[in-house]
Amino acid sequence: MPLSDHEQRMLDQIESALYAEDPKFASSVRGGNLRAPSARRRLQGAVVFIVGLALLICGVAFRATQISGFPVLSVIGFILMFGGVVYAITGPRVAGGRDGAAPEPSSNQQKRAKGGNSFSSRMEERFRRRFEE
């Protein structure tokens, strides 16, 4: 369900105030978006999966690869299989720009953030106004 215009404006104000008060925290919370995996990444993940499957089968088939009856090679193969699938289906994280920095808030958001008192005092004032009515 999309946000109303009023809710979107309030969310923009909160975001810009967060950037104004603590830009380091805001950029760390913002994180990045996951991109779709490329064909090369899928192929690499499939190859790692196949190698892991081969290790899993070899670990079960050959007694020489077991330590005290524990199939160590099979466990390594399973971990490789799991890692290959995860690598193949996820894309790399992308921050806001090409340089890896988080995007700066728009000029409109910066104007709102610089306007007068702090974010917390504005939020407190809004809270008081809601309950006084």
Coordinates of N, CA, C and O in Angstrom, one line a residue:
M1 N 0.8 -1.2 0.0 CA 0.0 0.0 0.0 C 0.9 1.2 0.0 O 1.7 1.4 0.9
P2 N 0.7 2.1 -1.0 CA 1.6 3.3 -1.1 C 1.3 4.3 0.0 O 0.2 4.4 0.6
L3 N 2.3 5.1 0.4 CA 2.1 6.2 1.4 C 1.3 7.4 0.8 O 1.4 7.7 -0.4
S4 N 0.6 8.0 1.6 CA -0.1 9.2 1.2 C 0.9 10.4 1.1 O 2.1 10.2 1.5
D5 N 0.5 11.5 0.5 CA 1.5 12.6 0.3 C 2.0 13.1 1.6 O 3.1 13.4 1.8
H6 N 1.0 13.2 2.6 CA 1.4 13.7 3.9 C 2.4 12.8 4.6 O 3.4 13.2 5.2
E7 N 2.1 11.5 4.5 CA 3.0 10.5 5.1 C 4.4 10.5 4.4 O 5.4 10.4 5.1
Q8 N 4.4 10.6 3.1 CA 5.7 10.7 2.4 C 6.5 11.9 2.8 O 7.7 11.9 3.0
R9 N 5.8 13.1 2.9 CA 6.5 14.3 3.4 C 7.1 14.1 4.8 O 8.2 14.6 5.0
M10 N 6.3 13.5 5.7 CA 6.8 13.3 7.0 C 8.0 12.4 7.0 O 9.0 12.6 7.7
L11 N 7.9 11.3 6.2 CA 9.1 10.4 6.1 C 10.3 11.1 5.5 O 11.4 10.9 6.0
D12 N 10.1 12.0 4.6 CA 11.2 12.8 4.0 C 11.8 13.7 5.1 O 13.0 13.8 5.2
Q13 N 11.0 14.3 5.9 CA 11.4 15.2 6.9 C 12.3 14.4 8.0 O 13.3 14.8 8.4
I14 N 11.8 13.2 8.3 CA 12.5 12.4 9.3 C 13.8 12.0 8.8 O 14.9 12.1 9.4
E15 N 13.8 11.6 7.5 CA 15.1 11.2 6.9 C 16.1 12.3 6.8 O 17.3 12.1 7.1
S16 N 15.6 13.5 6.4 CA 16.5 14.6 6.2 C 17.1 15.0 7.6 O 18.2 15.4 7.7
A17 N 16.2 15.0 8.6 CA 16.7 15.4 9.9 C 17.7 14.4 10.5 O 18.7 14.7 11.1
L18 N 17.5 13.1 10.1 CA 18.5 12.1 10.6 C 19.8 12.3 9.9 O 20.9 12.2 10.5
Y19 N 19.8 12.7 8.6 CA 21.0 13.0 7.9 C 21.7 14.2 8.5 O 22.9 14.3 8.6
A20 N 20.9 15.2 8.9 CA 21.4 16.4 9.4 C 22.1 16.2 10.8 O 23.1 16.8 11.0
E21 N 21.4 15.4 11.6 CA 21.9 15.2 13.0 C 23.1 14.2 13.1 O 24.0 14.4 13.8
D22 N 23.0 13.1 12.3 CA 24.0 12.1 12.4 C 24.2 11.4 11.0 O 23.6 10.3 10.8
P23 N 24.9 12.0 10.2 CA 25.1 11.5 8.8 C 25.8 10.1 8.8 O 25.5 9.3 7.9
K24 N 26.7 9.9 9.7 CA 27.4 8.6 9.7 C 26.4 7.4 10.0 O 26.4 6.4 9.4
F25 N 25.6 7.6 11.1 CA 24.6 6.6 11.4 C 23.6 6.4 10.3 O 23.2 5.3 10.0
A26 N 23.2 7.5 9.7 CA 22.2 7.5 8.7 C 22.7 6.7 7.5 O 22.0 5.9 6.9
S27 N 23.9 6.9 7.1 CA 24.5 6.2 6.0 C 24.7 4.7 6.3 O 24.5 3.8 5.4
S28 N 25.0 4.4 7.5 CA 25.2 3.0 7.9 C 23.8 2.2 8.0 O 23.7 1.1 7.6
V29 N 22.8 2.9 8.4 CA 21.5 2.3 8.4 C 20.9 2.2 7.0 O 20.2 1.2 6.7
R30 N 21.1 3.1 6.2 CA 20.6 3.1 4.8 C 21.1 1.8 4.1 O 20.3 1.2 3.4
G31 N 22.3 1.4 4.3 CA 22.8 0.2 3.6 C 22.8 0.4 2.1 O 23.1 1.4 1.6
G32 N 22.6 -0.7 1.5 CA 22.6 -0.7 0.0 C 21.5 -1.6 -0.5 O 20.9 -2.4 0.2
N33 N 21.3 -1.5 -1.8 CA 20.3 -2.3 -2.4 C 21.0 -3.6 -3.0 O 22.1 -3.5 -3.4
L34 N 20.3 -4.7 -3.0 CA 20.8 -5.9 -3.6 C 20.5 -5.8 -5.1 O 19.3 -5.6 -5.5
R35 N 21.4 -6.0 -5.9 CA 21.2 -6.1 -7.4 C 20.9 -7.6 -7.7 O 21.3 -8.5 -7.0
A36 N 20.3 -7.8 -8.9 CA 20.1 -9.1 -9.4 C 21.4 -9.7 -9.8 O 22.3 -9.0 -10.3
P37 N 21.6 -11.0 -9.5 CA 22.9 -11.6 -9.9 C 23.1 -11.6 -11.4 O 22.2 -11.8 -12.2
S38 N 24.4 -11.4 -11.8 CA 24.7 -11.5 -13.2 C 24.8 -13.0 -13.6 O 24.9 -13.9 -12.8
A39 N 24.9 -13.2 -14.9 CA 25.0 -14.5 -15.5 C 26.4 -15.1 -15.0 O 26.4 -16.3 -14.7
R40 N 27.4 -14.3 -15.0 CA 28.7 -14.8 -14.6 C 28.7 -15.3 -13.1 O 29.2 -16.3 -12.8
R41 N 28.0 -14.5 -12.3 CA 27.9 -14.9 -10.9 C 27.1 -16.2 -10.7 O 27.4 -17.0 -9.9
R42 N 26.0 -16.3 -11.5 CA 25.3 -17.6 -11.4 C 26.1 -18.8 -11.9 O 26.0 -19.8 -11.3
L43 N 26.9 -18.6 -12.9 CA 27.7 -19.7 -13.4 C 28.8 -20.0 -12.4 O 29.0 -21.2 -12.1
Q44 N 29.4 -19.0 -11.8 CA 30.4 -19.3 -10.7 C 29.8 -20.1 -9.5 O 30.3 -21.0 -9.0
G45 N 28.6 -19.6 -9.1 CA 27.9 -20.3 -8.1 C 27.5 -21.8 -8.4 O 27.6 -22.7 -7.6
A46 N 27.1 -22.0 -9.7 CA 26.8 -23.4 -10.1 C 28.1 -24.2 -10.1 O 28.0 -25.4 -9.7
V47 N 29.2 -23.7 -10.5 CA 30.5 -24.5 -10.5 C 30.8 -24.8 -9.1 O 31.2 -26.0 -8.8
V48 N 30.7 -23.9 -8.1 CA 31.0 -24.1 -6.7 C 30.1 -25.2 -6.2 O 30.5 -26.1 -5.4
F49 N 28.8 -25.1 -6.6 CA 27.8 -26.1 -6.1 C 28.2 -27.5 -6.6 O 28.2 -28.5 -5.9
I50 N 28.6 -27.6 -7.9 CA 29.0 -28.9 -8.5 C 30.2 -29.5 -7.8 O 30.3 -30.7 -7.5
V51 N 31.2 -28.6 -7.5 CA 32.4 -29.1 -6.8 C 32.0 -29.5 -5.4 O 32.5 -30.6 -4.9
G52 N 31.1 -28.8 -4.7 CA 30.7 -29.2 -3.4 C 29.9 -30.6 -3.4 O 30.1 -31.4 -2.6
L53 N 29.1 -30.8 -4.5 CA 28.4 -32.0 -4.6 C 29.4 -33.2 -4.8 O 29.2 -34.3 -4.2
A54 N 30.4 -32.9 -5.6 CA 31.4 -34.0 -5.9 C 32.1 -34.3 -4.6 O 32.4 -35.5 -4.3
L55 N 32.5 -33.3 -3.8 CA 33.1 -33.6 -2.5 C 32.2 -34.3 -1.5 O 32.7 -35.2 -0.8
L56 N 30.9 -34.0 -1.5 CA 30.0 -34.6 -0.7 C 29.9 -36.1 -1.0 O 29.9 -37.0 -0.1
I57 N 29.8 -36.4 -2.3 CA 29.7 -37.8 -2.7 C 31.0 -38.6 -2.4 O 31.0 -39.7 -1.9
C58 N 32.2 -37.9 -2.7 CA 33.5 -38.6 -2.4 C 33.7 -38.8 -0.9 O 34.2 -39.8 -0.5
G59 N 33.2 -37.9 -0.1 CA 33.3 -38.0 1.3 C 32.6 -39.2 1.9 O 33.0 -39.9 2.8
V60 N 31.4 -39.5 1.3 CA 30.6 -40.6 1.7 C 31.2 -41.9 1.1 O 31.2 -43.0 1.8
A61 N 31.6 -41.9 -0.1 CA 32.1 -43.1 -0.8 C 33.4 -43.6 -0.4 O 33.6 -44.9 -0.3
F62 N 34.3 -42.8 0.0 CA 35.7 -43.2 0.3 C 35.9 -43.2 1.9 O 35.8 -42.1 2.5
R63 N 36.2 -44.3 2.4 CA 36.5 -44.4 3.9 C 37.7 -43.6 4.3 O 37.9 -43.2 5.4
A64 N 38.7 -43.4 3.4 CA 39.9 -42.7 3.7 C 39.7 -41.3 4.0 O 40.6 -40.7 4.7
T65 N 38.6 -40.7 3.6 CA 38.3 -39.3 3.9 C 37.6 -39.1 5.2 O 37.3 -37.9 5.5
Q66 N 37.3 -40.1 5.9 CA 36.6 -40.0 7.2 C 37.6 -40.0 8.3 O 38.5 -40.8 8.4
I67 N 37.3 -39.2 9.3 CA 38.1 -39.1 10.5 C 37.2 -39.7 11.7 O 36.2 -39.0 12.0
S68 N 37.6 -40.8 12.2 CA 36.8 -41.5 13.3 C 35.4 -41.7 12.9 O 34.4 -41.5 13.7
G69 N 35.1 -42.0 11.6 CA 33.8 -42.3 11.2 C 33.0 -41.0 10.8 O 31.9 -41.1 10.4
F70 N 33.6 -39.9 10.9 CA 33.0 -38.6 10.6 C 33.4 -38.2 9.2 O 34.6 -37.9 9.0
P71 N 32.4 -38.0 8.3 CA 32.8 -37.6 6.9 C 33.1 -36.2 6.8 O 32.3 -35.3 6.4
V72 N 34.4 -35.8 7.1 CA 34.8 -34.4 7.0 C 34.7 -33.8 5.6 O 34.2 -32.7 5.4
L73 N 35.1 -34.6 4.6 CA 35.0 -34.1 3.3 C 33.6 -33.9 2.8 O 33.3 -32.9 2.1
S74 N 32.7 -34.7 3.3 CA 31.2 -34.5 3.0 C 30.7 -33.2 3.6 O 29.9 -32.5 3.0
V75 N 31.1 -32.9 4.8 CA 30.7 -31.6 5.4 C 31.2 -30.4 4.7 O 30.5 -29.5 4.4
I76 N 32.5 -30.5 4.3 CA 33.1 -29.4 3.5 C 32.3 -29.3 2.2 O 32.1 -28.2 1.7
G77 N 32.0 -30.4 1.5 CA 31.3 -30.4 0.3 C 29.9 -29.8 0.5 O 29.4 -29.0 -0.4
F78 N 29.2 -30.1 1.6 CA 27.9 -29.5 1.8 C 28.0 -28.0 2.0 O 27.2 -27.2 1.5
I79 N 29.0 -27.5 2.8 CA 29.2 -26.1 3.0 C 29.5 -25.4 1.6 O 28.9 -24.3 1.4
L80 N 30.3 -26.0 0.8 CA 30.5 -25.5 -0.5 C 29.3 -25.4 -1.4 O 29.0 -24.4 -2.1
M81 N 28.4 -26.4 -1.3 CA 27.2 -26.4 -2.0 C 26.3 -25.3 -1.6 O 25.7 -24.5 -2.4
F82 N 26.2 -25.2 -0.3 CA 25.3 -24.1 0.3 C 25.8 -22.7 -0.1 O 25.1 -21.8 -0.5
G83 N 27.2 -22.5 0.0 CA 27.8 -21.3 -0.3 C 27.6 -21.0 -1.8 O 27.4 -19.8 -2.2
G84 N 27.7 -22.0 -2.7 CA 27.5 -21.8 -4.1 C 26.1 -21.3 -4.5 O 26.0 -20.4 -5.3
V85 N 25.2 -21.9 -3.8 CA 23.8 -21.5 -4.1 C 23.5 -20.1 -3.6 O 22.9 -19.3 -4.3
V86 N 24.0 -19.8 -2.4 CA 23.8 -18.4 -1.9 C 24.5 -17.4 -2.8 O 24.0 -16.3 -3.1
Y87 N 25.7 -17.7 -3.2 CA 26.5 -16.8 -4.1 C 25.7 -16.6 -5.4 O 25.7 -15.5 -6.0
A88 N 25.1 -17.7 -5.9 CA 24.5 -17.6 -7.2 C 23.2 -16.9 -7.2 O 22.8 -16.2 -8.2
I89 N 22.4 -16.9 -6.1 CA 21.1 -16.3 -6.1 C 21.1 -14.9 -5.6 O 20.2 -14.1 -5.7
T90 N 22.2 -14.4 -4.9 CA 22.3 -13.1 -4.4 C 23.2 -12.2 -5.3 O 24.1 -12.7 -5.9
G91 N 22.8 -11.0 -5.3 CA 23.7 -10.0 -6.1 C 24.5 -9.2 -5.1 O 24.3 -9.2 -3.9
P92 N 25.4 -8.5 -5.6 CA 26.3 -7.7 -4.8 C 25.5 -6.5 -4.2 O 24.6 -6.0 -4.8
R93 N 25.9 -6.0 -3.0 CA 25.2 -4.8 -2.5 C 25.8 -3.6 -3.2 O 27.0 -3.5 -3.5
V94 N 24.9 -2.7 -3.5 CA 25.3 -1.5 -4.2 C 24.8 -0.3 -3.3 O 23.7 -0.1 -3.0
A95 N 25.8 0.6 -3.0 CA 25.5 1.8 -2.2 C 24.9 2.8 -3.2 O 24.8 2.5 -4.4
G96 N 24.6 4.0 -2.8 CA 24.0 5.0 -3.6 C 24.6 5.2 -4.9 O 24.0 5.3 -6.0
G97 N 25.9 5.4 -5.0 CA 26.6 5.8 -6.2 C 27.6 4.8 -6.6 O 27.8 3.8 -6.0
R98 N 28.3 5.2 -7.7 CA 29.4 4.3 -8.2 C 30.6 4.2 -7.3 O 31.3 3.2 -7.2
D99 N 30.8 5.3 -6.5 CA 32.0 5.4 -5.6 C 31.7 4.6 -4.3 O 32.6 4.6 -3.5
G100 N 30.5 4.1 -4.1 CA 30.2 3.4 -2.9 C 29.7 4.3 -1.8 O 29.4 3.8 -0.7
A101 N 29.5 5.6 -2.0 CA 29.0 6.4 -1.0 C 27.5 6.4 -1.0 O 26.9 6.3 -2.0
A102 N 26.9 6.7 0.2 CA 25.5 6.7 0.2 C 25.0 8.1 -0.4 O 25.7 9.1 -0.3
P103 N 23.9 8.1 -1.0 CA 23.4 9.3 -1.7 C 23.1 10.4 -0.7 O 22.6 10.1 0.4
E104 N 23.4 11.6 -1.1 CA 23.1 12.7 -0.2 C 21.6 13.0 -0.3 O 21.0 12.8 -1.3
P105 N 21.0 13.6 0.7 CA 19.6 14.0 0.6 C 19.5 15.1 -0.4 O 20.4 15.9 -0.6
S106 N 18.3 15.2 -0.9 CA 18.0 16.2 -1.9 C 18.1 17.6 -1.3 O 18.1 17.8 -0.1
S107 N 18.2 18.7 -2.2 CA 18.4 20.0 -1.7 C 17.1 20.4 -0.9 O 17.2 21.1 0.1
N108 N 16.0 19.9 -1.3 CA 14.7 20.2 -0.6 C 14.7 19.6 0.8 O 14.3 20.3 1.8
Q109 N 15.3 18.4 0.9 CA 15.4 17.8 2.2 C 16.4 18.5 3.1 O 16.2 18.6 4.3
Q110 N 17.5 19.0 2.5 CA 18.5 19.7 3.3 C 17.9 21.0 3.8 O 18.2 21.4 4.9
K111 N 17.1 21.7 3.0 CA 16.5 23.0 3.4 C 15.6 22.7 4.6 O 15.6 23.5 5.6
R112 N 14.9 21.7 4.6 CA 14.0 21.3 5.7 C 14.7 21.0 6.9 O 14.4 21.3 8.0
A113 N 15.9 20.3 6.8 CA 16.7 19.9 7.9 C 17.3 21.0 8.6 O 17.5 21.1 9.8
K114 N 17.7 22.1 7.8 CA 18.5 23.2 8.4 C 17.5 24.2 9.0 O 18.0 25.1 9.7
G115 N 16.3 24.1 8.8 CA 15.3 25.1 9.2 C 15.1 25.1 10.7 O 14.2 24.5 11.2
G116 N 15.9 25.9 11.4 CA 15.6 26.2 12.8 C 16.1 25.2 13.8 O 17.2 24.8 13.9
N117 N 15.1 24.7 14.6 CA 15.4 23.9 15.8 C 15.7 22.4 15.4 O 15.6 22.0 14.3
S118 N 16.1 21.6 16.4 CA 16.5 20.3 16.1 C 15.4 19.3 15.8 O 14.2 19.6 16.1
F119 N 15.7 18.2 15.3 CA 14.7 17.2 14.9 C 13.9 16.7 16.2 O 12.7 16.6 16.1
S120 N 14.6 16.5 17.2 CA 13.9 15.9 18.4 C 12.9 17.0 19.0 O 11.8 16.6 19.4
S121 N 13.3 18.2 19.0 CA 12.3 19.2 19.5 C 11.1 19.4 18.6 O 10.0 19.6 19.0
R122 N 11.3 19.3 17.3 CA 10.2 19.4 16.3 C 9.2 18.2 16.5 O 8.0 18.3 16.5
M123 N 9.8 17.0 16.7 CA 9.0 15.8 16.9 C 8.2 15.9 18.3 O 7.0 15.5 18.3
E124 N 8.9 16.4 19.3 CA 8.2 16.6 20.6 C 7.0 17.6 20.4 O 5.9 17.4 21.0
E125 N 7.2 18.7 19.7 CA 6.2 19.7 19.4 C 5.0 19.1 18.7 O 3.9 19.3 19.0
R126 N 5.3 18.3 17.7 CA 4.2 17.6 17.0 C 3.4 16.7 17.9 O 2.2 16.6 17.8
F127 N 4.1 15.9 18.7 CA 3.5 15.0 19.6 C 2.6 15.8 20.6 O 1.4 15.4 20.8
R128 N 3.0 16.9 21.1 CA 2.2 17.7 22.0 C 1.0 18.2 21.3 O -0.1 18.2 21.9
R129 N 1.1 18.7 20.1 CA 0.0 19.3 19.3 C -1.1 18.2 19.1 O -2.3 18.5 19.2
R130 N -0.7 17.0 18.8 CA -1.7 15.9 18.5 C -2.5 15.6 19.8 O -3.7 15.4 19.7
F131 N -1.9 15.6 21.0 CA -2.6 15.3 22.1 C -3.3 16.4 22.8 O -4.2 16.3 23.7
E132 N -3.0 17.7 22.4 CA -3.7 18.8 23.0 C -5.0 19.0 22.2 O -5.9 19.6 22.8
E133 N -5.1 18.6 21.0 CA -6.4 18.8 20.2 C -7.5 17.9 20.7 O -7.5 16.9 21.3

